[in-house]
GROMACS .gro file of N, CA and C in nm:
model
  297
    1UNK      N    1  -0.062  -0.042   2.169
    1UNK     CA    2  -0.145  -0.078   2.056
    1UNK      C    3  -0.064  -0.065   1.927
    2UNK      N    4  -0.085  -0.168   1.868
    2UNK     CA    5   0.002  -0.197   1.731
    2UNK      C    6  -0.149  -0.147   1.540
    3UNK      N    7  -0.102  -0.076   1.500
    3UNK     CA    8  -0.215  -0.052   1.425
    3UNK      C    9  -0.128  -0.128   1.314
    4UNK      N   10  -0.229  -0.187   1.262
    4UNK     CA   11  -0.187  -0.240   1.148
    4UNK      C   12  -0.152  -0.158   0.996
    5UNK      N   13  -0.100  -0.188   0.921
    5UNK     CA   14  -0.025  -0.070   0.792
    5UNK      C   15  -0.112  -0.160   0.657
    6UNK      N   16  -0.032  -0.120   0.602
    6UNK     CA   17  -0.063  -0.161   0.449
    6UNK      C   18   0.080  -0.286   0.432
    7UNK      N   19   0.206  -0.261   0.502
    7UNK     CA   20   0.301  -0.390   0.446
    7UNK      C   21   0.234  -0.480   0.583
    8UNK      N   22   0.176  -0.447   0.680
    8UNK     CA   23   0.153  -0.554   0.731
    8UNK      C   24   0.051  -0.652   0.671
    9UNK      N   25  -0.043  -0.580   0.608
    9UNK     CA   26  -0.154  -0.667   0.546
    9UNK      C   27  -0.064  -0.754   0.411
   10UNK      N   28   0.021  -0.689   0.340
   10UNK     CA   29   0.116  -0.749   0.250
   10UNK      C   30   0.189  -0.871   0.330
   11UNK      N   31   0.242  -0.894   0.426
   11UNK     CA   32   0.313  -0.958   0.519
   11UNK      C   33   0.243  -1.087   0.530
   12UNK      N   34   0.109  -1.053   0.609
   12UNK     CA   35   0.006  -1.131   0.580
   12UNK      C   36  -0.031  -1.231   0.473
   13UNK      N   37  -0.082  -1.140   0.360
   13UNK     CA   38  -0.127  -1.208   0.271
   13UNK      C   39   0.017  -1.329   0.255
   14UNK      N   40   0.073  -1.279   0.261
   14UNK     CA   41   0.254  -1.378   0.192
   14UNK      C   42   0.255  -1.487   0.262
   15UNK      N   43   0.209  -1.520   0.422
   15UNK     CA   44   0.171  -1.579   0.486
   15UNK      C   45   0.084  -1.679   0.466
   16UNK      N   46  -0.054  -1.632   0.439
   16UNK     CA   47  -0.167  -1.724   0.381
   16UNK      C   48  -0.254  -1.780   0.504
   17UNK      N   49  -0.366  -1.814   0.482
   17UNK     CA   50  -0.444  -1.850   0.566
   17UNK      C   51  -0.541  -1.746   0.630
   18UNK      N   52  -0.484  -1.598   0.599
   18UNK     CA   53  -0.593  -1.517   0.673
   18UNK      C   54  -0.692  -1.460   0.585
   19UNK      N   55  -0.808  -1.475   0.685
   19UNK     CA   56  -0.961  -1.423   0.624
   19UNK      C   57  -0.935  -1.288   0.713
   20UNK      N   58  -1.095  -1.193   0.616
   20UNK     CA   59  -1.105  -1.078   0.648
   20UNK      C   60  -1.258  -1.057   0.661
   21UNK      N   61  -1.342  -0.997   0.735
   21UNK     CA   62  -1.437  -0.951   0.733
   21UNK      C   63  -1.424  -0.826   0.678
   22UNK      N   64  -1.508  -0.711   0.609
   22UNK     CA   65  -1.539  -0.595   0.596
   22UNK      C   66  -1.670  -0.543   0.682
   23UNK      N   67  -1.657  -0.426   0.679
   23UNK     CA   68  -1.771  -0.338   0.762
   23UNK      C   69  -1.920  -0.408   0.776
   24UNK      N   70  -1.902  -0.410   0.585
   24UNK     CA   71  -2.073  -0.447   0.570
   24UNK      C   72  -2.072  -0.618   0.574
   25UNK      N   73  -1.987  -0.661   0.638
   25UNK     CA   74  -2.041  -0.830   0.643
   25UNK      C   75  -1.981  -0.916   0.574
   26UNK      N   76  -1.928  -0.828   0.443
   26UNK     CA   77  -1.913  -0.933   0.342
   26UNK      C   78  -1.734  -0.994   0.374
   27UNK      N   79  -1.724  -1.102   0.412
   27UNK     CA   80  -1.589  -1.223   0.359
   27UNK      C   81  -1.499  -1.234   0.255
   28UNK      N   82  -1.355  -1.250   0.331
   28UNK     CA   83  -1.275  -1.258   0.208
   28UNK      C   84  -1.157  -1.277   0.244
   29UNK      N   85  -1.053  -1.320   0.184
   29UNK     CA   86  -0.908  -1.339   0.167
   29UNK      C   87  -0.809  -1.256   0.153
   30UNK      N   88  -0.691  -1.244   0.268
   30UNK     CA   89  -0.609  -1.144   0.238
   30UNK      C   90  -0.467  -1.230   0.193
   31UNK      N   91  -0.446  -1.194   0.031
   31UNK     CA   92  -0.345  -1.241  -0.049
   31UNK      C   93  -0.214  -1.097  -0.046
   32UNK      N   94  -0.114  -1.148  -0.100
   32UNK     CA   95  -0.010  -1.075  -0.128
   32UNK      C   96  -0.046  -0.910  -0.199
   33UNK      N   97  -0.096  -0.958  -0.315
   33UNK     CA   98  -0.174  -0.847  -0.389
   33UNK      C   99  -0.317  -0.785  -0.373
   34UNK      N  100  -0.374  -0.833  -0.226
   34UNK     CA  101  -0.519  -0.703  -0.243
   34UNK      C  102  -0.638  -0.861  -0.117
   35UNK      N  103  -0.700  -0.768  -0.132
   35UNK     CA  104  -0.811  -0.828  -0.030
   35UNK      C  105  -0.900  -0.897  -0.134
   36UNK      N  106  -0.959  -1.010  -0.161
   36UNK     CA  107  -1.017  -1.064  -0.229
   36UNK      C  108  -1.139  -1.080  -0.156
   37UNK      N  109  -1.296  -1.067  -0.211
   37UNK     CA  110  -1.420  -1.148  -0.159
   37UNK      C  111  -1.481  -1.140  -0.267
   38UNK      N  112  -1.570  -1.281  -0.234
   38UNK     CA  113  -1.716  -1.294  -0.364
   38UNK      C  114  -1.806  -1.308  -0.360
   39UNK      N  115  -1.861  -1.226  -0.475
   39UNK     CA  116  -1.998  -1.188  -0.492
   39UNK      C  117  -2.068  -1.328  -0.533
   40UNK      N  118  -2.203  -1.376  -0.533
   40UNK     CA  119  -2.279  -1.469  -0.580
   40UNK      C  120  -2.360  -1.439  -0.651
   41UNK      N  121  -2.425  -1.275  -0.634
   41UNK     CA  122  -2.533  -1.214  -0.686
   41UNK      C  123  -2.496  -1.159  -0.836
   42UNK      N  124  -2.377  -1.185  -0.924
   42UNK     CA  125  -2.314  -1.139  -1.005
   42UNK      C  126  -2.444  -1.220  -1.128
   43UNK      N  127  -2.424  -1.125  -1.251
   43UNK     CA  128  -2.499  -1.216  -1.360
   43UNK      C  129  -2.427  -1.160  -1.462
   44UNK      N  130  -2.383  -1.272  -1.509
   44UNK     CA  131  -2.264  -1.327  -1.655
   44UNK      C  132  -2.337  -1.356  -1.770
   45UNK      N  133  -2.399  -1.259  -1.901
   45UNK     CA  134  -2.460  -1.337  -1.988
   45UNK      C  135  -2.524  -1.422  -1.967
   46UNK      N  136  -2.651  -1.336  -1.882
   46UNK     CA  137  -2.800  -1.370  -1.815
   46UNK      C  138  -2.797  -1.492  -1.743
   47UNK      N  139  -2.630  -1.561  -1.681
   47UNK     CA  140  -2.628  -1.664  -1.588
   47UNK      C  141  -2.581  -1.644  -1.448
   48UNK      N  142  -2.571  -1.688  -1.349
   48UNK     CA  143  -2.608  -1.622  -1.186
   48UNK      C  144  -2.496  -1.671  -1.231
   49UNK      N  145  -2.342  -1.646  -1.133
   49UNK     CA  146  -2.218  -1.688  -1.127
   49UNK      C  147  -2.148  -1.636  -1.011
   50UNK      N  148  -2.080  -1.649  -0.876
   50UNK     CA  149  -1.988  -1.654  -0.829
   50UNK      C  150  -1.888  -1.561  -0.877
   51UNK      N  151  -1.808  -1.475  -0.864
   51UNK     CA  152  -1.753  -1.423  -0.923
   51UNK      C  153  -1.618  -1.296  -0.777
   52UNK      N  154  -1.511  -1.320  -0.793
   52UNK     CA  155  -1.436  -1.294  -0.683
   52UNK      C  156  -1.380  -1.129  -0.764
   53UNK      N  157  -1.335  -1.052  -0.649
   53UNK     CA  158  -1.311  -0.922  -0.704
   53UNK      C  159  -1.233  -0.892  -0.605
   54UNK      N  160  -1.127  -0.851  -0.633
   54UNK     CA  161  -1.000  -0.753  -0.583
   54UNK      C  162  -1.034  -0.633  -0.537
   55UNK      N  163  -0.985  -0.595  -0.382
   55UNK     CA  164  -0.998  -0.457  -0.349
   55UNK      C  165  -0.840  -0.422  -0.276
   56UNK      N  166  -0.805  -0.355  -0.351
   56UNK     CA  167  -0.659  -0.270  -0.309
   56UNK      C  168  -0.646  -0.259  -0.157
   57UNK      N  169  -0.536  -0.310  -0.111
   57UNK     CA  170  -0.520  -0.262   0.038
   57UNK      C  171  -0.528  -0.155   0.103
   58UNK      N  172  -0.491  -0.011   0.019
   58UNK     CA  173  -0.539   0.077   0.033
   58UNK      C  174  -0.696   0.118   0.061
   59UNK      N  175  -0.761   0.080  -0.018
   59UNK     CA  176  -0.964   0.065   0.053
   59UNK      C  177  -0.918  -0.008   0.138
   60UNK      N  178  -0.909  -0.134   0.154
   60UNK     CA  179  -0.953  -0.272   0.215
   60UNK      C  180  -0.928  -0.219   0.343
   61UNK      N  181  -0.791  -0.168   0.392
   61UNK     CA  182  -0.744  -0.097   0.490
   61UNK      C  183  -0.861  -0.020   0.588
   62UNK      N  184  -0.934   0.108   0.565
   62UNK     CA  185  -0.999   0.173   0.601
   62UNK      C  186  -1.117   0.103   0.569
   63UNK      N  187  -1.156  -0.055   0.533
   63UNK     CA  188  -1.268  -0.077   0.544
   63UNK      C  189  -1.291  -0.225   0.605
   64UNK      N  190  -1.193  -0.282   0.683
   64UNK     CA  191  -1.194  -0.432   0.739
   64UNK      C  192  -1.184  -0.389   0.877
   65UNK      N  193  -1.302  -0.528   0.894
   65UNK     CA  194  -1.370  -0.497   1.061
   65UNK      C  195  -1.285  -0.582   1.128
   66UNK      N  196  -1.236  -0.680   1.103
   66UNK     CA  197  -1.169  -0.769   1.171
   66UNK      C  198  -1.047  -0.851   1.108
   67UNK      N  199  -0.950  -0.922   1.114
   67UNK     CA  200  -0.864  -1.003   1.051
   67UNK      C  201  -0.837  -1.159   1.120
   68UNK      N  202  -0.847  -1.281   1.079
   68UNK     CA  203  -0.811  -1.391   1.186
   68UNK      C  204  -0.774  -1.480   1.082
   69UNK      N  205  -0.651  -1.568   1.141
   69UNK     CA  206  -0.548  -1.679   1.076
   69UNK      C  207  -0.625  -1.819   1.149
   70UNK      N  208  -0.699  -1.867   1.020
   70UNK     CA  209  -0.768  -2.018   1.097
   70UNK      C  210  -0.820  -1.996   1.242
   71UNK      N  211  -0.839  -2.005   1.364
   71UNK     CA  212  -0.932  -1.963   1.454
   71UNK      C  213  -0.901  -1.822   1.547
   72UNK      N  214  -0.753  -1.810   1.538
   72UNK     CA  215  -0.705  -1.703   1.604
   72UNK      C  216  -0.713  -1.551   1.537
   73UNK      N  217  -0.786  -1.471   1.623
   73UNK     CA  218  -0.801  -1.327   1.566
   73UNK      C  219  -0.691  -1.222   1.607
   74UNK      N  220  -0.695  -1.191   1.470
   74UNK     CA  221  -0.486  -1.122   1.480
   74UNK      C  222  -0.543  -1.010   1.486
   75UNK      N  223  -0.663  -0.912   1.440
   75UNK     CA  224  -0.658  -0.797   1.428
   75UNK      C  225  -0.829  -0.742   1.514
   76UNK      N  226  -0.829  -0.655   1.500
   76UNK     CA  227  -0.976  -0.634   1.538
   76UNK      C  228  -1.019  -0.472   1.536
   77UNK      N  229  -1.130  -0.391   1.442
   77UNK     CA  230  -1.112  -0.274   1.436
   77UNK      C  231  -1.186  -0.190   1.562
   78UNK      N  232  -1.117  -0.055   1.637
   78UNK     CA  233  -1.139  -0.013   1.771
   78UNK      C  234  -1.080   0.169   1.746
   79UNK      N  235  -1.182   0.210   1.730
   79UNK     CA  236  -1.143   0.351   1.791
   79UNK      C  237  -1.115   0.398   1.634
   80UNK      N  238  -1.201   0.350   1.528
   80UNK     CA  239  -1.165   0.373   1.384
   80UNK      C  240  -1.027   0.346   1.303
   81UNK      N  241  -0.908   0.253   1.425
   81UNK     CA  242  -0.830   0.162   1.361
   81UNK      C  243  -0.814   0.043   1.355
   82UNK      N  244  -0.728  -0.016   1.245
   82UNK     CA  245  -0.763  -0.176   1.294
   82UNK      C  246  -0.618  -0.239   1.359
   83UNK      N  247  -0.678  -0.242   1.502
   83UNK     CA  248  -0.573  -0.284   1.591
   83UNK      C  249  -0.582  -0.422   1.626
   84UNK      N  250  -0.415  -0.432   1.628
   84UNK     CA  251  -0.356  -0.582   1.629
   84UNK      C  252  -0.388  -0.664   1.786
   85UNK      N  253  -0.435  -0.713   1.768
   85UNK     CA  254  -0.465  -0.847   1.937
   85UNK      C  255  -0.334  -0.917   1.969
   86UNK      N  256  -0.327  -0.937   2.083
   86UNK     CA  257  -0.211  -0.987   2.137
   86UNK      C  258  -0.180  -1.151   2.075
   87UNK      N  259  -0.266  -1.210   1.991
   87UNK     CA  260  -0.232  -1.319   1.915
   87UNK      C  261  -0.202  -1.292   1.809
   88UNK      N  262  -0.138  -1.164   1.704
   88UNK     CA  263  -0.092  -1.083   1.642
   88UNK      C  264   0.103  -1.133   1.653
   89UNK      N  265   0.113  -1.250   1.600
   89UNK     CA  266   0.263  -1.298   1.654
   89UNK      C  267   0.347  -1.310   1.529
   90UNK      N  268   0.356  -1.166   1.485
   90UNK     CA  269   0.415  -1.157   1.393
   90UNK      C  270   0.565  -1.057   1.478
   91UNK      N  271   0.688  -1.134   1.411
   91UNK     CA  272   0.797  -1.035   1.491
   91UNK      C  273   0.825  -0.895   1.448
   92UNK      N  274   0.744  -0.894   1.360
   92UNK     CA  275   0.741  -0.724   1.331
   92UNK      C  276   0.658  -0.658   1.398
   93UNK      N  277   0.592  -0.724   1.494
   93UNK     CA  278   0.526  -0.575   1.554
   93UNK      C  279   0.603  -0.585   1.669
   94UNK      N  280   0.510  -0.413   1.726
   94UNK     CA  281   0.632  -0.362   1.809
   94UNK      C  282   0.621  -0.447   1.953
   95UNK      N  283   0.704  -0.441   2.042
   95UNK     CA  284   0.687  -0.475   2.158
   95UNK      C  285   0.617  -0.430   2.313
   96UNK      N  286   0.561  -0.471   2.341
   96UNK     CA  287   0.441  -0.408   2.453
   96UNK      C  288   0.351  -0.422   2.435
   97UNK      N  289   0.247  -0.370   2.521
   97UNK     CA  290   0.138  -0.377   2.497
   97UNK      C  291  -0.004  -0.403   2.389
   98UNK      N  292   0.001  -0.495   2.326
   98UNK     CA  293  -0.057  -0.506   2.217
   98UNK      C  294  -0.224  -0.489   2.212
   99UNK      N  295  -0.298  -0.450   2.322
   99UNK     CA  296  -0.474  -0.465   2.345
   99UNK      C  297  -0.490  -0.397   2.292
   0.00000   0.00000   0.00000
């Protein structure tokens, strides 16, 4: 089992294309600099607005349920870490067993 780090999520983001679930449901983008998702329920000078917010990889880390690049799921959280799936085909992780 390959647990995922904080430069791997950096690695990632540099990459592009991967979404993130969090615990509570909510969607989002893992970029170079931080886990991105957005709110809809936001109100801007009494107007409803969309509005996207940055969470440090550090939270994002200890709080993403899952990770997947367009249909393939690279990560998946198990046993309170978030461990890498054998479609996880990045050459930095380690070799063996990846479930």
């Amino acid at each position: 089992m390959h647990e995922l780090t904080i430069n791997d999520l950096r690695r990632l983001g540099r990459i592009g294309n991967v979404e993130g679930v969090l615990n509570n449901g909510k969607k989002g983008k893992v970029k170079a600099d931080g886990f991105y998702f957005i709110r809809t329920d936001a109100v801007i000078n009494g107007m409803s607005a969309a509005v996207a917010f940055k969470m440090p990889f550090v939270k994002a880390l200890s709080q993403l349920y899952s990770l997947s690049q367009g249909r393939i799921l690279i990560a998946k959280r198990q046993g309170g870490h978030l461990v890498a799936t054998k479609e996880y085909g990045s050459r930095f992780a380690p070799k063996g067993d990846l479930t």
